[in-house]
Tab-separated table of C-alpha atoms in Angstrom:
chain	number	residue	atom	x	y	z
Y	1	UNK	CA	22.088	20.359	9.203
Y	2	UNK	CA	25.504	20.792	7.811
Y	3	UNK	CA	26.239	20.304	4.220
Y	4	UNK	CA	29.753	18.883	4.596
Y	5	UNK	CA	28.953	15.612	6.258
Y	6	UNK	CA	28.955	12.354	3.898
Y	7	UNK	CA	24.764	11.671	2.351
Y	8	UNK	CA	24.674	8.215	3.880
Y	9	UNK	CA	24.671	10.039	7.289
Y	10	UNK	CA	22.412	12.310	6.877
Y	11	UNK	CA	19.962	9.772	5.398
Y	12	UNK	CA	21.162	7.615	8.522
Y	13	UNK	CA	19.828	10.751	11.010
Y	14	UNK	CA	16.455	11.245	9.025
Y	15	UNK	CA	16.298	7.402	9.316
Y	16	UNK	CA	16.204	7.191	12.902
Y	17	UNK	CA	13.492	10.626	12.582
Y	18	UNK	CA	11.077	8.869	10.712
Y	19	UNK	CA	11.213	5.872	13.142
Y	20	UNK	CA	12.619	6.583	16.546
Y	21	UNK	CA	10.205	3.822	18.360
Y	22	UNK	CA	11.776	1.097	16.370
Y	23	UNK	CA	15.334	-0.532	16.241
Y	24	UNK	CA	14.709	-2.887	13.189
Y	25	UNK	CA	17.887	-4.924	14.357
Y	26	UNK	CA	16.138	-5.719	17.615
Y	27	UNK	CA	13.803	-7.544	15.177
Y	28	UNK	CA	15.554	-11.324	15.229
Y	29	UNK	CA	12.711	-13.682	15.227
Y	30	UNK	CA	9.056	-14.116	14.548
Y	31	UNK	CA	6.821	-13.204	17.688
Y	32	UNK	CA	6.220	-16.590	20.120
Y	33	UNK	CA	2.650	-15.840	19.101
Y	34	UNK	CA	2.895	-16.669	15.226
Y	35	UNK	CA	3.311	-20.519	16.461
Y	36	UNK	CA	0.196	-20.368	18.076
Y	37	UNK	CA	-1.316	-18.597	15.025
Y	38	UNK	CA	0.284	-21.859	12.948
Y	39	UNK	CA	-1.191	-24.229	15.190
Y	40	UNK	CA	-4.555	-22.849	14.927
Y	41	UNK	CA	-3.657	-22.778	10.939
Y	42	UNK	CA	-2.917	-26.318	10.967
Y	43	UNK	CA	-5.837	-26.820	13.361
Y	44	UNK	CA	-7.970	-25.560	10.675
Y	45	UNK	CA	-7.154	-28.473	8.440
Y	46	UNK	CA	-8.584	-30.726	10.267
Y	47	UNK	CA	-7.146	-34.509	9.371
Y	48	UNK	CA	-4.024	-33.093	7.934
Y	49	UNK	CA	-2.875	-31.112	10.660
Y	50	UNK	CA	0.414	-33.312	11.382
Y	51	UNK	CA	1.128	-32.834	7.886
Y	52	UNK	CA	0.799	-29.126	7.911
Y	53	UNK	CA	1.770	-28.212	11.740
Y	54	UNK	CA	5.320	-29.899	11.307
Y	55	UNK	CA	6.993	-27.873	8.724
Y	56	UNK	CA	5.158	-24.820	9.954
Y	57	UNK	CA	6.709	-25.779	13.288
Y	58	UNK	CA	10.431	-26.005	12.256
Y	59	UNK	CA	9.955	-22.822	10.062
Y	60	UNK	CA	9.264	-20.860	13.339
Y	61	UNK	CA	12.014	-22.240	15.092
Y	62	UNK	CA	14.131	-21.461	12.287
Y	63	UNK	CA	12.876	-18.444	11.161
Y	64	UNK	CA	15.881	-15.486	11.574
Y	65	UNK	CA	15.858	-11.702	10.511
Y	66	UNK	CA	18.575	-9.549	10.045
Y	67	UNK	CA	17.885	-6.481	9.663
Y	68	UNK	CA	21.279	-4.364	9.113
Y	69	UNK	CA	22.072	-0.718	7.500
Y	70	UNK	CA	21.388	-1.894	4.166
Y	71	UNK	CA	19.186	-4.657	4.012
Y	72	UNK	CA	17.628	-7.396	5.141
Y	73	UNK	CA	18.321	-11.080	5.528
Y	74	UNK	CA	15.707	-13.930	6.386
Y	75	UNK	CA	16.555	-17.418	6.931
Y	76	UNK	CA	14.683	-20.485	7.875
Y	77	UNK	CA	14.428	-24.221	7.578
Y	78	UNK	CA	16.387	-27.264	8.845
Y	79	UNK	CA	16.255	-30.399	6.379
Y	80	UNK	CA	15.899	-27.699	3.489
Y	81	UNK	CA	17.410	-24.424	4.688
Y	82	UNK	CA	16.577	-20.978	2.667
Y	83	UNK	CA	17.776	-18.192	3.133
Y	84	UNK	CA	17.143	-14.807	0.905
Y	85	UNK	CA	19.213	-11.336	1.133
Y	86	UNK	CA	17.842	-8.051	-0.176
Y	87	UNK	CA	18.826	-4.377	-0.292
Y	88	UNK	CA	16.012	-1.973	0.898
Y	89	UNK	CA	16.677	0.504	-2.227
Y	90	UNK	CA	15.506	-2.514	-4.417
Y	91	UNK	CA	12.704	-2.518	-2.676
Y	92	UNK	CA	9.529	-2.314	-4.911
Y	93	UNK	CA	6.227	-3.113	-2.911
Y	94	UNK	CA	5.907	-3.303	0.742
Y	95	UNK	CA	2.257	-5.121	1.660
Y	96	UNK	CA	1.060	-5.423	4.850
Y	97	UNK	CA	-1.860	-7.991	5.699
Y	98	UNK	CA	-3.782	-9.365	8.295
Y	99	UNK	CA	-6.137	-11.356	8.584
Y	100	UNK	CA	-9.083	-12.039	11.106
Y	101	UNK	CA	-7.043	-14.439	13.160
Y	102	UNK	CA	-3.855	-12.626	12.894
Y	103	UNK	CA	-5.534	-9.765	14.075
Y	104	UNK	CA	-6.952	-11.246	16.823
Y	105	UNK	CA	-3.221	-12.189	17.775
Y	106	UNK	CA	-2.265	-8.944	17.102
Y	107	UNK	CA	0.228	-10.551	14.257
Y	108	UNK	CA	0.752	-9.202	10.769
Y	109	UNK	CA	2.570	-10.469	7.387
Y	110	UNK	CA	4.781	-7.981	5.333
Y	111	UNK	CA	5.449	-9.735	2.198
Y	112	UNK	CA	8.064	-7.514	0.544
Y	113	UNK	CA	8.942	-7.564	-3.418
Y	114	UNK	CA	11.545	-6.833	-5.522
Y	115	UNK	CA	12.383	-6.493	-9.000
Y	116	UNK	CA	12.470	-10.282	-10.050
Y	117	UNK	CA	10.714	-11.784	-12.566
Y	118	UNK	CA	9.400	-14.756	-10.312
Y	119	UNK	CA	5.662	-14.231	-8.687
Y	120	UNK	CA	4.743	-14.400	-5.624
Y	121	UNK	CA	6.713	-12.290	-3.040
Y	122	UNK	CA	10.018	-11.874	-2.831
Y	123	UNK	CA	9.868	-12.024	1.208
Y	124	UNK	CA	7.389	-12.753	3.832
Y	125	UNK	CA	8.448	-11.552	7.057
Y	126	UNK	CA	5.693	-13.327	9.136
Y	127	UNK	CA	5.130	-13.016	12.897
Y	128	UNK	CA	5.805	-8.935	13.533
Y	129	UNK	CA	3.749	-7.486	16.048
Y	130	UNK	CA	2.520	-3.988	15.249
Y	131	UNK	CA	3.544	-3.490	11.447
Y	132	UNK	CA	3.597	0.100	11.208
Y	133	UNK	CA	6.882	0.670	12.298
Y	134	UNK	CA	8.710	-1.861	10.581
Y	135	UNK	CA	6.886	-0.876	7.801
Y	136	UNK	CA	7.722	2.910	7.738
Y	137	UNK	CA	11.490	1.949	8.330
Y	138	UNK	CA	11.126	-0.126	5.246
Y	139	UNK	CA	9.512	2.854	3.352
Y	140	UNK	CA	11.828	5.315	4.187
Y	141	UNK	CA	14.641	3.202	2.981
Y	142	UNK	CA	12.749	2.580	-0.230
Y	143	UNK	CA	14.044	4.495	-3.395
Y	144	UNK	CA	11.967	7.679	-3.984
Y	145	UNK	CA	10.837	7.738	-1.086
Y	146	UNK	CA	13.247	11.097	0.055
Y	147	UNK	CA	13.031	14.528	-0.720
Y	148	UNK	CA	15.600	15.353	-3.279
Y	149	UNK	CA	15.206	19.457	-2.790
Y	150	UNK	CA	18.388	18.726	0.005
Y	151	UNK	CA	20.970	18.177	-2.449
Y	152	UNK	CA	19.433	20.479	-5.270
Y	153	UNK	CA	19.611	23.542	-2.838
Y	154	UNK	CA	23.452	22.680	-2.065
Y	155	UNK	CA	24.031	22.686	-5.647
Y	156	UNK	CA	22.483	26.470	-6.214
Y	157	UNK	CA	24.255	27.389	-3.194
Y	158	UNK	CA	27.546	26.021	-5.010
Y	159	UNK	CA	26.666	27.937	-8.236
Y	160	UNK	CA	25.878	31.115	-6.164
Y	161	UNK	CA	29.259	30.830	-4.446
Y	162	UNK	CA	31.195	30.421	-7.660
Y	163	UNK	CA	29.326	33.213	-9.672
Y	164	UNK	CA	29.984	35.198	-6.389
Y	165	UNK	CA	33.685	34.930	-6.112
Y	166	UNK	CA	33.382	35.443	-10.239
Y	167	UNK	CA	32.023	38.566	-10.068
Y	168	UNK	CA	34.841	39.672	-7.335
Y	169	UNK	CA	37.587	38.867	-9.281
Y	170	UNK	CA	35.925	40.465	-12.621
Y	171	UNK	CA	35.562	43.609	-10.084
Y	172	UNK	CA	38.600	43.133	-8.458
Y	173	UNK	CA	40.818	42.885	-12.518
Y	174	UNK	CA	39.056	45.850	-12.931
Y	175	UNK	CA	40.095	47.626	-10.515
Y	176	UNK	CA	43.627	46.351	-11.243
Y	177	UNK	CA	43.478	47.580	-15.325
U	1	UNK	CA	-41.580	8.409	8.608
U	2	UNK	CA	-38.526	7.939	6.125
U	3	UNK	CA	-36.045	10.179	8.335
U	4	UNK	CA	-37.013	7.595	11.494
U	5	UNK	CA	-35.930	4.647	8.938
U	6	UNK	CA	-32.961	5.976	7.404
U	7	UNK	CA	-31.706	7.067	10.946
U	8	UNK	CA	-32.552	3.417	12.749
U	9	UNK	CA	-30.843	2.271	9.145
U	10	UNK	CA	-27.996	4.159	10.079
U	11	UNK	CA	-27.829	3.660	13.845
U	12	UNK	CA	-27.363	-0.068	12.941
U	13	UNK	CA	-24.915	0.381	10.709
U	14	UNK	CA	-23.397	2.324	13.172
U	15	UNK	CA	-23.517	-0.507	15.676
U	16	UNK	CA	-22.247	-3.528	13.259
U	17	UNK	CA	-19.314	-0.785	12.106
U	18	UNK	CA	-18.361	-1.084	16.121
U	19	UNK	CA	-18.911	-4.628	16.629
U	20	UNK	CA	-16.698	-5.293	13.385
U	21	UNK	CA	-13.837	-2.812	15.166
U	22	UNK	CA	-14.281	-4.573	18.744
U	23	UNK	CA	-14.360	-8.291	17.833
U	24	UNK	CA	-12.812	-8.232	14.925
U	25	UNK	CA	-10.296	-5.983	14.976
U	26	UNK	CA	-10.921	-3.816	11.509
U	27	UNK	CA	-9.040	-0.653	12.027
U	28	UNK	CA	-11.487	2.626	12.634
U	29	UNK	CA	-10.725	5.471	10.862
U	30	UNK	CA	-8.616	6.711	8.015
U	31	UNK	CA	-4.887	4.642	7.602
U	32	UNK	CA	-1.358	5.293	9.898
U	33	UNK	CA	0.541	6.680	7.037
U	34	UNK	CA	4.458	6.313	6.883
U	35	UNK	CA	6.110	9.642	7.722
U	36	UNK	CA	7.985	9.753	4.804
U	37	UNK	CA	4.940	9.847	2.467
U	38	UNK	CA	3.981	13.457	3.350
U	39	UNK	CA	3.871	16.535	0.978
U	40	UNK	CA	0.804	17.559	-0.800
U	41	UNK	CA	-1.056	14.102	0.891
U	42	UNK	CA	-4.669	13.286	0.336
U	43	UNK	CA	-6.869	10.525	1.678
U	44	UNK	CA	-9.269	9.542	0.268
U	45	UNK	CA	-12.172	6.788	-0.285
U	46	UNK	CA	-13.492	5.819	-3.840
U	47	UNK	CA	-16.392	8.017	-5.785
U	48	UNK	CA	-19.884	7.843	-4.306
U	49	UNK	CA	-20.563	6.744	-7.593
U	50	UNK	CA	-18.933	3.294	-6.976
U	51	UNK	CA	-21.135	2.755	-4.243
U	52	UNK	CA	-23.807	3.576	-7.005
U	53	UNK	CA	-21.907	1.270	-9.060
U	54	UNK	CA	-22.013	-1.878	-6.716
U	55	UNK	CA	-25.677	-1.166	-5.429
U	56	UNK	CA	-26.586	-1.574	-9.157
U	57	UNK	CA	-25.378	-5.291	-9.664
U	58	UNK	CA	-26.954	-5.369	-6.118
U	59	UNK	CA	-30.136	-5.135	-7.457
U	60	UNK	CA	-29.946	-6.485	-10.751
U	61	UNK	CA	-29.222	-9.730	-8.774
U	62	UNK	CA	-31.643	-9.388	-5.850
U	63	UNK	CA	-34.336	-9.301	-8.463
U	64	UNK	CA	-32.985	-12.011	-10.141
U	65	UNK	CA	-32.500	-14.352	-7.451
U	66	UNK	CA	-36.057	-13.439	-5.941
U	67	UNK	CA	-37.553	-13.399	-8.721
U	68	UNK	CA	-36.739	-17.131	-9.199
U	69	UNK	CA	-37.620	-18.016	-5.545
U	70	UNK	CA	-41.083	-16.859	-6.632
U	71	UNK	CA	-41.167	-18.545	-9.005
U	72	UNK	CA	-40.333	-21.640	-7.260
U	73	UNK	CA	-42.432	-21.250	-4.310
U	74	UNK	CA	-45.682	-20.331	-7.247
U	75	UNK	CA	-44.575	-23.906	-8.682
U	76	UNK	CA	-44.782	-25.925	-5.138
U	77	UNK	CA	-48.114	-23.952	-4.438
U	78	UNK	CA	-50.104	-24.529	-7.363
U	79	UNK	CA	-48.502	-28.434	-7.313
U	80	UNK	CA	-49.582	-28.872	-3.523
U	81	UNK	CA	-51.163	-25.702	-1.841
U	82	UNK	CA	-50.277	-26.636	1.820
U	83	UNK	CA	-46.423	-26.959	1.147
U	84	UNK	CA	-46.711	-24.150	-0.390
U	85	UNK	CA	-48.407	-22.930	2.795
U	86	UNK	CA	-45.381	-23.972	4.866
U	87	UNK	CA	-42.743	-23.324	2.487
U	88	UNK	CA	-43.975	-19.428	2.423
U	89	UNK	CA	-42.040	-18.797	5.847
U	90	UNK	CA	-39.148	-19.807	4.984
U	91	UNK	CA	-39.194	-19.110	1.165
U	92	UNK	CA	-39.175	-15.253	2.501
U	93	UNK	CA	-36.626	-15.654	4.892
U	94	UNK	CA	-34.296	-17.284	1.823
U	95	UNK	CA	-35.133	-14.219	-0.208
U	96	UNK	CA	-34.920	-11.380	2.240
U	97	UNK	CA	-32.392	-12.258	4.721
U	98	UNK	CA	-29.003	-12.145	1.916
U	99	UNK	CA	-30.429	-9.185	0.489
U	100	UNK	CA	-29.764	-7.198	3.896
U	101	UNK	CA	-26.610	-9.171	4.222
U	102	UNK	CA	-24.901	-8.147	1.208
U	103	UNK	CA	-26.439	-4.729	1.715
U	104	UNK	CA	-24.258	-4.487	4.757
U	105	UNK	CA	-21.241	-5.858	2.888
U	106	UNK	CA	-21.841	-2.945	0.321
U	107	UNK	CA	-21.613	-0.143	2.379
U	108	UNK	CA	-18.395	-1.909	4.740
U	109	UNK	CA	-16.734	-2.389	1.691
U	110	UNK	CA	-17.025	0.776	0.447
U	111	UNK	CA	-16.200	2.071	3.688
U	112	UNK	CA	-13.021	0.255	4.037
U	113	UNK	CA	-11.425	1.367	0.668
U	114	UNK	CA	-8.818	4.198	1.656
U	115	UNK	CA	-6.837	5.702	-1.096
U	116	UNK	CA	-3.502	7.799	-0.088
U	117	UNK	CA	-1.453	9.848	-2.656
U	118	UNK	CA	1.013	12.280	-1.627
U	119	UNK	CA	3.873	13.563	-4.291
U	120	UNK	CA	5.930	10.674	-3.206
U	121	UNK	CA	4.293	7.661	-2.430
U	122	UNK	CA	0.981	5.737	-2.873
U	123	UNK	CA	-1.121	3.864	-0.621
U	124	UNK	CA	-3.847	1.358	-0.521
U	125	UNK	CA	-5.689	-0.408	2.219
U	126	UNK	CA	-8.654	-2.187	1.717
U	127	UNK	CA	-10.735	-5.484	3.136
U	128	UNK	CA	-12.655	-6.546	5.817
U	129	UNK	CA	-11.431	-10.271	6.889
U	130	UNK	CA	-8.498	-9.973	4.968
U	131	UNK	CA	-7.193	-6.503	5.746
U	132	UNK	CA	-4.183	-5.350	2.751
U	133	UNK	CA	-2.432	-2.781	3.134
U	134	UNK	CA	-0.322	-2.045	-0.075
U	135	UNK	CA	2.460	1.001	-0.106
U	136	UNK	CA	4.536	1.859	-3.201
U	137	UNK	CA	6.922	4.925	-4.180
U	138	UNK	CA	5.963	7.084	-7.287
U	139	UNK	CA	9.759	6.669	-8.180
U	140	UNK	CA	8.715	3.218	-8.712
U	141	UNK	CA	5.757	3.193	-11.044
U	142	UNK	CA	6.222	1.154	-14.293
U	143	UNK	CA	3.009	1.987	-15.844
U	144	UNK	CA	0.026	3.307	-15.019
U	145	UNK	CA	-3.170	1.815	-16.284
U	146	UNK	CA	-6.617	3.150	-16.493
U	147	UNK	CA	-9.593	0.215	-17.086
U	148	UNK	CA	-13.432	1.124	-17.659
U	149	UNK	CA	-15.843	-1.459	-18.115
U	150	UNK	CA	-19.378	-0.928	-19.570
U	151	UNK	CA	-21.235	-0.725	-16.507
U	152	UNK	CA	-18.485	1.814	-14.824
U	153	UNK	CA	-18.837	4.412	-18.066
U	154	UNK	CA	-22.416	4.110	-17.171
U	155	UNK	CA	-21.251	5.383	-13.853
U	156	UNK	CA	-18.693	7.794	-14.625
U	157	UNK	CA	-15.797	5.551	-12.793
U	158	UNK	CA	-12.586	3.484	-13.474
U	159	UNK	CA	-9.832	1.462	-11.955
U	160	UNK	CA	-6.715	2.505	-11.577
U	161	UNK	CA	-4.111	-0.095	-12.170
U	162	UNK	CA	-0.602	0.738	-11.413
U	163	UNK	CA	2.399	-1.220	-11.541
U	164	UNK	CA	5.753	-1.505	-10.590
U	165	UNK	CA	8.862	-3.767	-11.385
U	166	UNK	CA	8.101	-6.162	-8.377
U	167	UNK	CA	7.033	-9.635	-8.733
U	168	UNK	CA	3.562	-10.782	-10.014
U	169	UNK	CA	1.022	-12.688	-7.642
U	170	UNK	CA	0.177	-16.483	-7.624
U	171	UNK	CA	-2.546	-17.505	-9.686
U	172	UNK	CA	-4.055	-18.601	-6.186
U	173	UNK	CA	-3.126	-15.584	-4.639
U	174	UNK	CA	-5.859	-12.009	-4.986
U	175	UNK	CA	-3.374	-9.848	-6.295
U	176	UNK	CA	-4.497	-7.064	-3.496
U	177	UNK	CA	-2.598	-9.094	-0.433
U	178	UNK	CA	0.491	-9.586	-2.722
U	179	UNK	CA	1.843	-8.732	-5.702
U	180	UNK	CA	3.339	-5.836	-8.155
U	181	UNK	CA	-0.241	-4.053	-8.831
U	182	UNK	CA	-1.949	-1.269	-6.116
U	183	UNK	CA	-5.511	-1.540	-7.735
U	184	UNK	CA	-7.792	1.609	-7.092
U	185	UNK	CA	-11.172	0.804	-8.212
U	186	UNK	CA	-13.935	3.570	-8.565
U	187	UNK	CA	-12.375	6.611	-9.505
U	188	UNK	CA	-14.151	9.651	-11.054
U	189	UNK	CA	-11.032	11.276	-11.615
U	190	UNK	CA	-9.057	8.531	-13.060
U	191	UNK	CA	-7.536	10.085	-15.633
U	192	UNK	CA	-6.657	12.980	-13.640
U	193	UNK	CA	-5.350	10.493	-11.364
U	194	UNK	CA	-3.324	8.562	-14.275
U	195	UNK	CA	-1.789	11.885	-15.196
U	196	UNK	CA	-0.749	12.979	-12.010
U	197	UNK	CA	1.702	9.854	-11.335
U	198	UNK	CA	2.590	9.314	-14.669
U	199	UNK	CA	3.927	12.907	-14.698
U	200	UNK	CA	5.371	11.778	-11.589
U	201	UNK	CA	7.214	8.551	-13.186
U	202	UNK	CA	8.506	11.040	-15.638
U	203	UNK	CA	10.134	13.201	-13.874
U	204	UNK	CA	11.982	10.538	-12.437
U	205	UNK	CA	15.039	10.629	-13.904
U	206	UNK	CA	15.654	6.463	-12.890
U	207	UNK	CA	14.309	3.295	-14.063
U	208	UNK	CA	12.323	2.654	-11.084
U	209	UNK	CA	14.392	-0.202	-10.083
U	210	UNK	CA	16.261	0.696	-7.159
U	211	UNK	CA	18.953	2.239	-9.150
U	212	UNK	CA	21.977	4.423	-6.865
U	213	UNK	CA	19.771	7.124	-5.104
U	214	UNK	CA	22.768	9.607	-4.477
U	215	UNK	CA	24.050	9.409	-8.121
U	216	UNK	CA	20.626	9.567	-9.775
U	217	UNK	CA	19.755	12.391	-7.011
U	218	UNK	CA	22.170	15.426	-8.421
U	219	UNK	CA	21.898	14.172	-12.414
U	220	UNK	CA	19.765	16.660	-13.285
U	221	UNK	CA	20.142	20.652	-12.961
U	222	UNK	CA	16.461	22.584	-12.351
U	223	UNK	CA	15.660	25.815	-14.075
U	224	UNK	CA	17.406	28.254	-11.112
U	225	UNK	CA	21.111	26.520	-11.732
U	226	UNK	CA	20.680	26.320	-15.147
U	227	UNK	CA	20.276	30.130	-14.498
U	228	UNK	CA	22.841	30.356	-12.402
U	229	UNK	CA	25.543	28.561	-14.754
U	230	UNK	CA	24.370	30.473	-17.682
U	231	UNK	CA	25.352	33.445	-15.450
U	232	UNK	CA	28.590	32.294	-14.844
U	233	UNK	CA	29.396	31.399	-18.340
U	234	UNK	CA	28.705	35.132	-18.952
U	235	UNK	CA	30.861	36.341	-16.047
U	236	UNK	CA	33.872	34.068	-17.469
U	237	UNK	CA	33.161	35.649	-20.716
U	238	UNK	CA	33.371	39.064	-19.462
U	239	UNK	CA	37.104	37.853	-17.395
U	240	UNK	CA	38.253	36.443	-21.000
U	241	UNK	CA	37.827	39.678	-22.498
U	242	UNK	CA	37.639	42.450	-20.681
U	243	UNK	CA	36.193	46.213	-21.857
């Protein structure tokens, strides 16, 4: 790997290393299955299910990711529409849950946080079939998450350079005297 | 005699451990860790001692609770003898039957704990019908807590509680499914454990907050350019003035 090329490129290479199953753009809306997982939600409530099952419903026709170079944008609603933007360096926990229905379904929640002072997470991105992916994209993007040694060892390489051509010229003034 | 029991003992824990990863879906094995996270890596479960730890309140309630069926059933039967014949069946079941139960649910939930530390990120994943998977970055840590109760000096354990800047869970929510805390429970090494990511944290040279990663990234010098530029302040020295 070349030195000379701009950083955002090279993380953009080891990007696509740590991941090269996934596209995260590709990822646009909630699998077809999470409204079957909602129904059976709603189901579960027995008298209230209109109550419950309607919202739920236009959420997952509503529901839109964007996933882009640097971050992600989730949108959904129609009477009240919502839509939250976030940067993955900002990131701050990734979670990853499932539970016994989901699983059956094959479904998983990531609810993502960042640094705000409000509880609860910051996004859920619902529906996603097989997690571990989207979740090692997200990881990789997240700050710290890189080996810094890269841009450390360019440095000393700098510093040998200079002190290098230093000691030339100290050799070379010599000479001259 | 005892070997034939503790292997049938294990044999069916063997069997509900498959019929919990066939029907319901409870991941077999140690965690799919993100690529990223590797360099010096371990994976681990909690101390044996937490096991110790929760089979203690184990029996300090089965003896308890049975202790008050007796009780009860001593009560009916020297009130009217022939309830107290009928009620003996069932009386046993009530008192026997949970203790296996949560037994069981000991031992799964001790064997679905996974720990995962490497020198750049952290991991969680615990649960059985809720399965939460938590994954932070040490250059994220706020603070690192380390909480022993009572009953865990007694055992030689403690939680780990670390935090970063993210955003707090619901009062109705456990804070292992969301939230800004990755909770280890049952450590023997907790301190050592404390240390290690707090020396972590500061090293970091940011506030954990998603600052600039290419500007924080060459802030600081290590020791070989420091050596290096020391050298070089020598050699321009030497140019200044030569002998």
């Amino acid at each position: 790997m070349s030195d000379d090329r701009p950083s955002e490129w090279r993380n953009e290479d080891r990007g696509d290393g740590d991941s090269p199953t996934l596209d995260p753009a590709s990822i646009t809306r909630p699998d077809d299955s999470l409204l079957v997982y909602y129904f059976i939600v709603s189901l579960l409530t027995i008298v209230a299910f209109p109550v419950v099952f309607i919202p739920l419903f236009i959420r997952f026709k509503t529901m839109r990711y964007r996933f882009d170079d640097s971050g992600v944008s989730m949108s959904w609603g129609f009477f009240f529409r919502r839509e939250v933007h976030l940067t993955y360096g900002r990131l701050q926990d990734i979670h990853v849950t499932r539970n016994i229905i989901e699983r059956w379904m094959g479904l998983a929640k990531l609810p993502i946080q960042t640094a705000s002072g409000s509880s609860g997470a910051t996004m859920r991105i619902e529906g996603i079939r097989d997690p571990q992916p989207l979740r090692d994209f997200l990881y990789s993007r997240m700050r710290g998450a890189r080996s810094t040694n890269q841009s450390d060892g360019s440095a000393t390489v700098l510093l040998q350079d200079i002190l290098g051509e230093l000691r030339e010229l100290r050799a070379e003034r010599g000479a001259a005297n | 005699m005892n070997g034939v029991a503790e292997r049938s003992a294990e044999w069916i824990y063997r069997g509900i451990w498959l019929g919990l990863v066939h029907c319901f879906r409870v991941p077999d094995g140690p965690p799919l860790l993100p690529e990223a996270m590797q360099g010096e890596l371990r994976v681990f479960h909690p101390s044996r001692s937490y096991l110790s730890y929760l089979k203690a309140y184990f029996w300090v309630a089965l003896v308890l609770v049975d202790l008050l069926i007796l009780v009860g059933w001593i009560v009916i039967f020297s009130i009217n003898p022939t309830v107290g014949w009928i009620l003996a069946v069932p009386a046993l079941v009530i008192a026997i039957l949970p203790d296996i139960i949560a037994y069981i649910a000991i031992h799964l939930r001790y064997d679905t704990i996974w720990y995962a530390v490497s020198n750049r990120g952290l991991y969680v994943r615990r649960g059985i019908m809720v399965i939460a998977e938590h994954t932070i970055t040490l250059e994220n840590i706020q603070n690192v807590s380390v909480r022993r109760g009572p009953i865990e000096q007694l055992f030689g354990i403690a939680t780990v509680v670390v935090e970063t800047a993210g955003a707090s869970a619901h009062d109705e929510e456990s804070s292992f499914m969301v939230g800004n805390q990755t909770i280890m429970v049952g450590l023997e090494d907790a301190d050592e454990m404390g240390d290690l990511l707090m020396r972590h944290v500061r090293a970091s040279s940011s506030a954990g907050l998603g600052d600039d990663m290419d500007r924080s990234r060459d802030r600081g010098w290590n020791a070989t350019d420091l050596e290096l530029l020391e050298a070089i302040r020598g050699e321009l020295k030497l140019l200044r003035k030569p002998p």
